[in-house]
Short mmCIF file of N, CA and C in Angstrom, two decimals:
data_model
loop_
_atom_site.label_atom_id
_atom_site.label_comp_id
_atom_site.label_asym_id
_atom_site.label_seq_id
_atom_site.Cartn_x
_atom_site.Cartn_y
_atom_site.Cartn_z
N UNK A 1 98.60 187.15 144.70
CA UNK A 1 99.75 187.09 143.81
C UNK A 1 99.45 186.09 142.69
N UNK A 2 99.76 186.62 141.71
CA UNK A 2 99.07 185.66 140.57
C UNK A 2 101.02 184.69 140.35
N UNK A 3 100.71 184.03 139.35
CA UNK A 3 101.53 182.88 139.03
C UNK A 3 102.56 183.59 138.53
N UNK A 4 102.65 184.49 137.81
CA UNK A 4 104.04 185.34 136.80
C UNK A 4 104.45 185.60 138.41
N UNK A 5 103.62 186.07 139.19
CA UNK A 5 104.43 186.85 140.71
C UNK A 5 105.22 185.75 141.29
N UNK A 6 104.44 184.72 141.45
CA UNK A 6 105.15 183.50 142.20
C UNK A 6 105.90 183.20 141.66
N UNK A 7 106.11 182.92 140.63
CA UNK A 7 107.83 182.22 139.88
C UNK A 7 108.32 182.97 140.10
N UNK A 8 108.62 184.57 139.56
CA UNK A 8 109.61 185.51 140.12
C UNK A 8 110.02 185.61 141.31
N UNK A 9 109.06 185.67 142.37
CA UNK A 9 109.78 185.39 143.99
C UNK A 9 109.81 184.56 143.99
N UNK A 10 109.35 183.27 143.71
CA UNK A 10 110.39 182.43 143.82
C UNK A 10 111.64 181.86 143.68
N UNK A 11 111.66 181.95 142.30
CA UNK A 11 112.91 182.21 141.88
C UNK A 11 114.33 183.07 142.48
N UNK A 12 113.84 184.13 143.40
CA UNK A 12 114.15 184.93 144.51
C UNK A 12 114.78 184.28 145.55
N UNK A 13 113.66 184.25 145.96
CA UNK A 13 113.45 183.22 147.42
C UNK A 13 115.02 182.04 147.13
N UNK A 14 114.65 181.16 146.09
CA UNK A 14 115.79 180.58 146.15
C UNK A 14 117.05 180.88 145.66
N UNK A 15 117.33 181.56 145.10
CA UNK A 15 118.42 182.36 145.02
C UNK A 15 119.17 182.86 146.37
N UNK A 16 118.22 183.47 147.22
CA UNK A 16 118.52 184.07 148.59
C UNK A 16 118.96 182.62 149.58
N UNK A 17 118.31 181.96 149.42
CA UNK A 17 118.30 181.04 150.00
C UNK A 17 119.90 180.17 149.74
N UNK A 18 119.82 179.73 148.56
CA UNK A 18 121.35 179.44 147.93
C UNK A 18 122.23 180.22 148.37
N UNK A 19 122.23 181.78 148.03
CA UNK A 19 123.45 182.42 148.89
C UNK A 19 123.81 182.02 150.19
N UNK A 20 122.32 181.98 151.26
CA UNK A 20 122.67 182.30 152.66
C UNK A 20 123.12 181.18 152.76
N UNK A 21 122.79 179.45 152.38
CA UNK A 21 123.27 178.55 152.74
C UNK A 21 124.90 178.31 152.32
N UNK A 22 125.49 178.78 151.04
CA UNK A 22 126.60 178.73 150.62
C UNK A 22 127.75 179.90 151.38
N UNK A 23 126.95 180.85 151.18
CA UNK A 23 128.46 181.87 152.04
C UNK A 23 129.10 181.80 152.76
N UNK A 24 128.34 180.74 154.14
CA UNK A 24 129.60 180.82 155.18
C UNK A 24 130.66 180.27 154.92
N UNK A 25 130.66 179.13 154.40
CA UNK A 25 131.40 177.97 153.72
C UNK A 25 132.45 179.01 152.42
N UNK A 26 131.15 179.81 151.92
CA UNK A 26 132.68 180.14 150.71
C UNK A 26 133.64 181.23 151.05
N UNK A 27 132.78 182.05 151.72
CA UNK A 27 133.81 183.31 153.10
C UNK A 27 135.04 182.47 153.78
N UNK A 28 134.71 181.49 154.63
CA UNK A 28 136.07 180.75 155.05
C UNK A 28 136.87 180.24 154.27
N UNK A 29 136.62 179.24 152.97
CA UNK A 29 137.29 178.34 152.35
C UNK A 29 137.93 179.68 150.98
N UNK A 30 137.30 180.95 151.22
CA UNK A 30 138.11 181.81 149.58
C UNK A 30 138.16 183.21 150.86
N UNK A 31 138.16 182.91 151.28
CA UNK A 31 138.59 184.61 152.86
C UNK A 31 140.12 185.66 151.86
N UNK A 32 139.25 186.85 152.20
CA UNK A 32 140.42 187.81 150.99
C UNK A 32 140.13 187.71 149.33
N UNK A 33 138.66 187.29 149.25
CA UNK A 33 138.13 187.48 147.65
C UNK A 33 136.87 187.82 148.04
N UNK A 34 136.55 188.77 147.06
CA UNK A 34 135.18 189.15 147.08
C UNK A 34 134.40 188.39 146.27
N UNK A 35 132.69 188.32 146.48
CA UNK A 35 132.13 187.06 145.41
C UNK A 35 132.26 187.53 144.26
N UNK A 36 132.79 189.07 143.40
CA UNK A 36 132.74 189.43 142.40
C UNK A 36 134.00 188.82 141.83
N UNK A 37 135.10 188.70 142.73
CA UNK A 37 136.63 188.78 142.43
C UNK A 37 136.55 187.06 142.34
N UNK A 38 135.41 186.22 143.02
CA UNK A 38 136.02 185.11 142.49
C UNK A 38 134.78 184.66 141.49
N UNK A 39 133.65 185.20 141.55
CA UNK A 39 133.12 185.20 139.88
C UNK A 39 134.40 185.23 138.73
N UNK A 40 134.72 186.32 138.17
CA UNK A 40 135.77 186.79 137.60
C UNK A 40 136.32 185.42 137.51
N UNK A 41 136.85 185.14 138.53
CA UNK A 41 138.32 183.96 138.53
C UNK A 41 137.36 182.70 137.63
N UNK A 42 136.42 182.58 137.84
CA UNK A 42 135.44 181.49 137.87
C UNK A 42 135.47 181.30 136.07
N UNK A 43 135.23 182.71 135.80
CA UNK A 43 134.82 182.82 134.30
C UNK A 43 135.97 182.23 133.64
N UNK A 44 136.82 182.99 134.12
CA UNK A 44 138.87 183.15 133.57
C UNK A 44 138.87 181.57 133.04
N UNK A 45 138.71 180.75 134.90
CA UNK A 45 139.38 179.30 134.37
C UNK A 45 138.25 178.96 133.38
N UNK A 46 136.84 178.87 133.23
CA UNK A 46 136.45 178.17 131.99
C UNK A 46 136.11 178.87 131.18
N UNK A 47 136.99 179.83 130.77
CA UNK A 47 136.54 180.82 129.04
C UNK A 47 137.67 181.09 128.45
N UNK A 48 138.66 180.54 127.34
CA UNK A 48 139.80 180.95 127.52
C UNK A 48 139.90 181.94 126.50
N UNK A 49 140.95 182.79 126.21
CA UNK A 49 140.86 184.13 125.85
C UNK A 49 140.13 185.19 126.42
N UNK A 50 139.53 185.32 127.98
CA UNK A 50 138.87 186.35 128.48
C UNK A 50 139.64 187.73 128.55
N UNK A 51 138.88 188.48 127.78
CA UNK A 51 139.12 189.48 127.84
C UNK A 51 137.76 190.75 128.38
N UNK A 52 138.62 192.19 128.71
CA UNK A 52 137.67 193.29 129.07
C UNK A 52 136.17 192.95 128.53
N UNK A 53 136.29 193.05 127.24
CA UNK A 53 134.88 193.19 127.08
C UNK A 53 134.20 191.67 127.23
N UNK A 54 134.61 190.58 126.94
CA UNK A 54 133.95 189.37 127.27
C UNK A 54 133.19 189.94 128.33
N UNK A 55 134.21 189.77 129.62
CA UNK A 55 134.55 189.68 131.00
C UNK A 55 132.78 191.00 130.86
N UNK A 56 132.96 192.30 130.70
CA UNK A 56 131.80 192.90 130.88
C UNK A 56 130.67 192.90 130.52
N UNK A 57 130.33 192.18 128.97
CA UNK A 57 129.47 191.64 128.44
C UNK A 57 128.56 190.07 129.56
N UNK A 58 129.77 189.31 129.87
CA UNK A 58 129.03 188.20 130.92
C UNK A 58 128.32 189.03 131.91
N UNK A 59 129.38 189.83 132.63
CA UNK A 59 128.60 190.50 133.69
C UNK A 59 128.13 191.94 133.74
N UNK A 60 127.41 191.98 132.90
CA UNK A 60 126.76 193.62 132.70
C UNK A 60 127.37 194.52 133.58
N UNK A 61 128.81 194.48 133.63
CA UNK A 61 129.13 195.75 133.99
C UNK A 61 129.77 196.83 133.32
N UNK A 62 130.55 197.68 133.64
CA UNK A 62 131.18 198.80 132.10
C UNK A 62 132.46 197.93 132.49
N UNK A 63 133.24 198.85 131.26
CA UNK A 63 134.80 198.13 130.94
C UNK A 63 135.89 198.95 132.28
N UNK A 64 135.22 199.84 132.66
CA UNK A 64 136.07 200.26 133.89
C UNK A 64 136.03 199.87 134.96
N UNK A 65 134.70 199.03 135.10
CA UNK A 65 134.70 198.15 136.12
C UNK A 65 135.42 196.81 136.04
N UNK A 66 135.30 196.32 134.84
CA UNK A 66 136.04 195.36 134.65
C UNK A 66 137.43 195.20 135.00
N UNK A 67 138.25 196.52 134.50
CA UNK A 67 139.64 196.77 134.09
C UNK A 67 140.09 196.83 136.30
N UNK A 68 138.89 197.66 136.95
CA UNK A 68 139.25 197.78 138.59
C UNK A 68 139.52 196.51 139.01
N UNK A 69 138.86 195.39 138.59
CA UNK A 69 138.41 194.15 139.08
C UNK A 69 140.27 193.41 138.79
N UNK A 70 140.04 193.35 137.96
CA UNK A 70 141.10 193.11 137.17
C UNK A 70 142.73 193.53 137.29
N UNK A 71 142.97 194.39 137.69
CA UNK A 71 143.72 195.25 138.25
C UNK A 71 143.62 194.70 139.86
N UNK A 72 142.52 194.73 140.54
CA UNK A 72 143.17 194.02 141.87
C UNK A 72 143.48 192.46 142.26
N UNK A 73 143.04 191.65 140.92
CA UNK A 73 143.11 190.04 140.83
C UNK A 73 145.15 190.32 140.39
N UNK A 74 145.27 190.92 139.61
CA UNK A 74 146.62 190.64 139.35
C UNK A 74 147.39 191.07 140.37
N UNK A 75 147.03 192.37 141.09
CA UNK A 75 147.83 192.73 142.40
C UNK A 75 147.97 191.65 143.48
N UNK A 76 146.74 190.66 143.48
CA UNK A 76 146.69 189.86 144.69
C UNK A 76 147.60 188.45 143.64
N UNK A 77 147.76 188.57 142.93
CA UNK A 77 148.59 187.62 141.92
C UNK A 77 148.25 186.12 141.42
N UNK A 78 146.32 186.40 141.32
CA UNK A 78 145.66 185.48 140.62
C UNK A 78 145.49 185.14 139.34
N UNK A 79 145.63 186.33 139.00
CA UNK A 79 144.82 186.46 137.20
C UNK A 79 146.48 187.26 136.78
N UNK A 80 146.85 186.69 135.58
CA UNK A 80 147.81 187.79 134.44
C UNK A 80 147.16 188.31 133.38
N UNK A 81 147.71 189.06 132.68
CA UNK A 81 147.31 189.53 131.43
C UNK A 81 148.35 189.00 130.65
N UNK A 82 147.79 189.15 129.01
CA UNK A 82 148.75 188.62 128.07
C UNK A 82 148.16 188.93 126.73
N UNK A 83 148.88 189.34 126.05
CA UNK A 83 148.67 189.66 124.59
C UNK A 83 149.03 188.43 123.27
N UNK A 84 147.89 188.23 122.24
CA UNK A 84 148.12 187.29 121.11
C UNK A 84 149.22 187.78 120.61
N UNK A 85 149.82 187.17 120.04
CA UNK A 85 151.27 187.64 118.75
C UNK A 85 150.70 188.09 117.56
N UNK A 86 149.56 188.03 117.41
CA UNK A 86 148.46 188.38 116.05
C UNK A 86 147.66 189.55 116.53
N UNK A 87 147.81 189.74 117.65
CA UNK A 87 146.58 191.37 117.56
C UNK A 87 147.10 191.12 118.97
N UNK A 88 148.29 192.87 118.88
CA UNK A 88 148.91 193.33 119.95
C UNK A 88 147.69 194.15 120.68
N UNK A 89 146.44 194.81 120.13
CA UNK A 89 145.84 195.30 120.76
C UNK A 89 145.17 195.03 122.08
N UNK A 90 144.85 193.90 121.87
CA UNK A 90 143.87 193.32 123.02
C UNK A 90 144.24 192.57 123.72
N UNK A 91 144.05 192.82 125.51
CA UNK A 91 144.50 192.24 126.13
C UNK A 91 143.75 191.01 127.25
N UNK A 92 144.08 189.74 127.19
CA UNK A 92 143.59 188.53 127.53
C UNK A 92 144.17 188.52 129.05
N UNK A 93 143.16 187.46 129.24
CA UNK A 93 143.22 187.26 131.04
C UNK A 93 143.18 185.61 131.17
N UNK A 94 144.52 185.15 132.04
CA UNK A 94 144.63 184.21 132.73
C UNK A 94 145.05 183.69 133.61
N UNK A 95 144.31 182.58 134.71
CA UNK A 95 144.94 182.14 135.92
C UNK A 95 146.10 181.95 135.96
N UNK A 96 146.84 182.63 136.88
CA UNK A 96 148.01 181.79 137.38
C UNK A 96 147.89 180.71 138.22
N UNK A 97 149.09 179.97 138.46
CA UNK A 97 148.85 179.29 139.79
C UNK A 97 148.00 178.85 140.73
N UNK A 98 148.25 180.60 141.58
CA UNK A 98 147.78 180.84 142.45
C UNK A 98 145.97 180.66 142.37
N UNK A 99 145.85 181.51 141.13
CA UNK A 99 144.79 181.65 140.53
C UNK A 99 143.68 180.45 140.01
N UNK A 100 144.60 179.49 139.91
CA UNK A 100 143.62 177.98 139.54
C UNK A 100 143.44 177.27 140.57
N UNK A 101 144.37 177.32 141.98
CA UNK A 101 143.85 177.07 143.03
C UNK A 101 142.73 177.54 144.06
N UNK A 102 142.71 179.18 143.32
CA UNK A 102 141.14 179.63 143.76
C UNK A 102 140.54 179.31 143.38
N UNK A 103 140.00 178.60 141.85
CA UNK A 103 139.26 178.30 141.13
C UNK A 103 139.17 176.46 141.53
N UNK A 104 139.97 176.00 141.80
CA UNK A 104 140.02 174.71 142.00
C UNK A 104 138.84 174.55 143.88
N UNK A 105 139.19 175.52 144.18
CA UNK A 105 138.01 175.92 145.73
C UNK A 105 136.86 176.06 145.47
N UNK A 106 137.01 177.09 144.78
CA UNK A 106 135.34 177.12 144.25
C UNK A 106 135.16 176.03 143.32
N UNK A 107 135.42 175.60 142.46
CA UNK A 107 134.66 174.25 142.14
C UNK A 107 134.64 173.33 143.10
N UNK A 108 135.32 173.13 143.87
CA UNK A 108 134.76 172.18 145.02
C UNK A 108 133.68 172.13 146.06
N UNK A 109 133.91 173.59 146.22
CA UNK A 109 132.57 173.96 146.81
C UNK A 109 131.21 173.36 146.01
N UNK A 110 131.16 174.09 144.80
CA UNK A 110 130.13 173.59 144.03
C UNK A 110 129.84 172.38 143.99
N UNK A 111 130.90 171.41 143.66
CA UNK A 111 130.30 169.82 143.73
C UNK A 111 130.02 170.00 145.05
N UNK A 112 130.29 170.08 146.16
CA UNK A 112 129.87 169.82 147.88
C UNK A 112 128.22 170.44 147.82
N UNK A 113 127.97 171.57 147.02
CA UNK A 113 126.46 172.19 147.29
C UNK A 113 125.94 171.19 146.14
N UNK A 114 126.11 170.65 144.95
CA UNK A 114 125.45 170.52 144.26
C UNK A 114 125.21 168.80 144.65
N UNK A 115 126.08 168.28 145.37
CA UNK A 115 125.80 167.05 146.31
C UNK A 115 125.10 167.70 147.28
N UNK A 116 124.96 168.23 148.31
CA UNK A 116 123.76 168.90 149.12
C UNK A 116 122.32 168.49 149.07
N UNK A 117 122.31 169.32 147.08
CA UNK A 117 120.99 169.69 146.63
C UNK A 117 120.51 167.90 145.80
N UNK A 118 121.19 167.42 145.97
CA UNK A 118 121.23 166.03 144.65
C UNK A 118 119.69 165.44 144.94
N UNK A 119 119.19 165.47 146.12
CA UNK A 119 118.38 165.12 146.71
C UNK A 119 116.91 165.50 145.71
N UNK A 120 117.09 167.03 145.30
CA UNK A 120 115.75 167.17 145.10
C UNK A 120 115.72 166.87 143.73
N UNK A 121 117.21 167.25 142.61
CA UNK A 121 117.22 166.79 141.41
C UNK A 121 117.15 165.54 141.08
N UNK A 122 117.18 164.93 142.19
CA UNK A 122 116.76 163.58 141.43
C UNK A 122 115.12 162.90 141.24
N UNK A 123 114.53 163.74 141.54
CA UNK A 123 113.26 163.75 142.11
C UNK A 123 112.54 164.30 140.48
N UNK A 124 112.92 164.96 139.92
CA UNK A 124 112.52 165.71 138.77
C UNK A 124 113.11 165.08 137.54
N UNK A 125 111.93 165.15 136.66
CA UNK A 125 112.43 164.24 135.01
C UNK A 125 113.03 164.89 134.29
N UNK A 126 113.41 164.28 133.30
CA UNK A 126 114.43 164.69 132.68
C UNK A 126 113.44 166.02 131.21
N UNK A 127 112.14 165.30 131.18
CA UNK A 127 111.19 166.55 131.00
C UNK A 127 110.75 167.89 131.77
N UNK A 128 110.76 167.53 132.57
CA UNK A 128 110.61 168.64 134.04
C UNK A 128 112.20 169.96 133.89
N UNK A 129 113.13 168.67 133.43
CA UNK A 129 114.13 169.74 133.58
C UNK A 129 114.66 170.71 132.36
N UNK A 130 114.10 169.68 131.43
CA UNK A 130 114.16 170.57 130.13
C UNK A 130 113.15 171.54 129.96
N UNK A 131 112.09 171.67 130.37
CA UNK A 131 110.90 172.57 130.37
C UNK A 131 111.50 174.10 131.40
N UNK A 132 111.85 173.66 132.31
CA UNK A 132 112.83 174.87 133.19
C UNK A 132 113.76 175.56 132.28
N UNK A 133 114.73 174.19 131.78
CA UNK A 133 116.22 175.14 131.31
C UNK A 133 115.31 176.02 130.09
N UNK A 134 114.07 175.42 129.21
CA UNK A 134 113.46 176.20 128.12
C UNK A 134 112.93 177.44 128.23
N UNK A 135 112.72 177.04 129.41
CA UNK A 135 111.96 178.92 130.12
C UNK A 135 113.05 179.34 130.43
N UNK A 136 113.80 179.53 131.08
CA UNK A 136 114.85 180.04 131.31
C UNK A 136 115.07 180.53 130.17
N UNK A 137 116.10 180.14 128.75
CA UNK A 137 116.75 180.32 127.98
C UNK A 137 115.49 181.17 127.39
N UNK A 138 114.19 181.34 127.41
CA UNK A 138 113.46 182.10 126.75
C UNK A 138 113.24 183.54 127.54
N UNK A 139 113.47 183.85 129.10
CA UNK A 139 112.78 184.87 129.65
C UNK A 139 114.38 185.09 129.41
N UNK A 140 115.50 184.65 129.53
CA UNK A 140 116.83 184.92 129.20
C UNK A 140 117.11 186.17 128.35
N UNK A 141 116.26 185.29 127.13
CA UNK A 141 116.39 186.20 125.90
C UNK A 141 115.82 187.28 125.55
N UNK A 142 114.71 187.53 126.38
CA UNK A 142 113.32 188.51 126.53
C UNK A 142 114.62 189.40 127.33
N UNK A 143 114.67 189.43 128.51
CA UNK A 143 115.91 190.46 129.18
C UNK A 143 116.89 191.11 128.52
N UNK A 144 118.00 189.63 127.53
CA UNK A 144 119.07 190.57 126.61
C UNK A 144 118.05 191.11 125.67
N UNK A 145 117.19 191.04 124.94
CA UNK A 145 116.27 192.00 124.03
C UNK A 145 116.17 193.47 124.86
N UNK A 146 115.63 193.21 125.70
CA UNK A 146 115.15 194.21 127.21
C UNK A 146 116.51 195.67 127.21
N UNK A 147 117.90 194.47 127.43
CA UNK A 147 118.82 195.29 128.08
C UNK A 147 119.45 195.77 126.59
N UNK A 148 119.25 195.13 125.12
CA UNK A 148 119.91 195.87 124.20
C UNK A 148 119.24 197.05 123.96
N UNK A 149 117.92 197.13 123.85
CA UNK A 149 117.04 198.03 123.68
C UNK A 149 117.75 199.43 124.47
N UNK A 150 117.93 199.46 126.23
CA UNK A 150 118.80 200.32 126.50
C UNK A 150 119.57 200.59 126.22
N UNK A 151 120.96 199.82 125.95
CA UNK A 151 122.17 199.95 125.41
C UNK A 151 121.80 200.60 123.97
N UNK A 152 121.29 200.50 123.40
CA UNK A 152 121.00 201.18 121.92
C UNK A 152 120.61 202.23 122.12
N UNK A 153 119.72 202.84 122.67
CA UNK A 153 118.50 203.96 123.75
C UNK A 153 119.84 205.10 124.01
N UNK A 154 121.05 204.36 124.88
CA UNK A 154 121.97 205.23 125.75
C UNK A 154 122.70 205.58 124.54
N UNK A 155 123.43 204.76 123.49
CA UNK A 155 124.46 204.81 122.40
C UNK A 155 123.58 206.18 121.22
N UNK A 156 122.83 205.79 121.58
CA UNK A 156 121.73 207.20 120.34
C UNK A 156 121.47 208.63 120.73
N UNK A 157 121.72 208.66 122.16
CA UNK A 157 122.06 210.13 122.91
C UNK A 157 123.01 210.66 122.75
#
């Protein structure tokens, strides 16, 4: 396996790894949300004005998936909708209540894992970590290039 192979599974590897250690913990403490349904919630509390297409653009999915998602957050009576007084067209998404207390879980969770992990980030420079977030933000951009290319590909048929 050459080196492009190893970062990719790796990158894997811990990913998988992050899930399996986090789920049990977020299954009990958010029980009756799916990890998509509290993604979603996740975005809501820190993006304000989320709307359909935001909401599908973050997560590469279509707008009918969005609108399903969406449709069962307000049934369970997390998320509302709401319209600007300046453009009746489009319709915005925000926590209720109920809804910022799911979000207030999952961020707690997160500080609890990201205290967990504190151990190894502290171990790594502050060069080390900018060289990561730089690759990142570059193979990032190689992908949305990647995935407009389709989206343009599908829109030309």
């Amino acid at each position: 396996m050459n080196k492009q192979e190893q970062v990719l599974v790796g990158f894997r590897e811990l990913m998988d790894k992050m899930t399996w250690l986090n789920k049990s913990k977020m299954e009990v403490a958010l029980k009756g949300y799916k990890p998509s349904e509290v993604h979603f919630i996740e975005y809501i509390g820190r993006n304000a004005d989320a709307n359909v297409t935001r909401l599908a653009e973050s997560f590469y999915m279509t707008r009918g998936a969005i609108s399903k998602i969406s449709r069962k957050l307000m049934e369970k009576g997390v998320i509302e909708s709401y319209q600007k007084p300046d453009n009746k067209k489009e319709i915005y998404f925000r926590l209720t209540e109920k809804g910022r207390e799911v979000y207030a879980v999952h961020e707690a969770l997160h500080r609890e894992f990201q205290e967990r992990d504190k151990a190894v980030f502290e171990t790594i420079t502050e060069e080390q970590l900018n060289d990561m977030l730089s690759f990142m933000e570059r193979y990032a951009g190689h992908l949305d290039a990647e995935i407009e290319k389709l989206d343009t590909g599908h829109k030309e048929k």
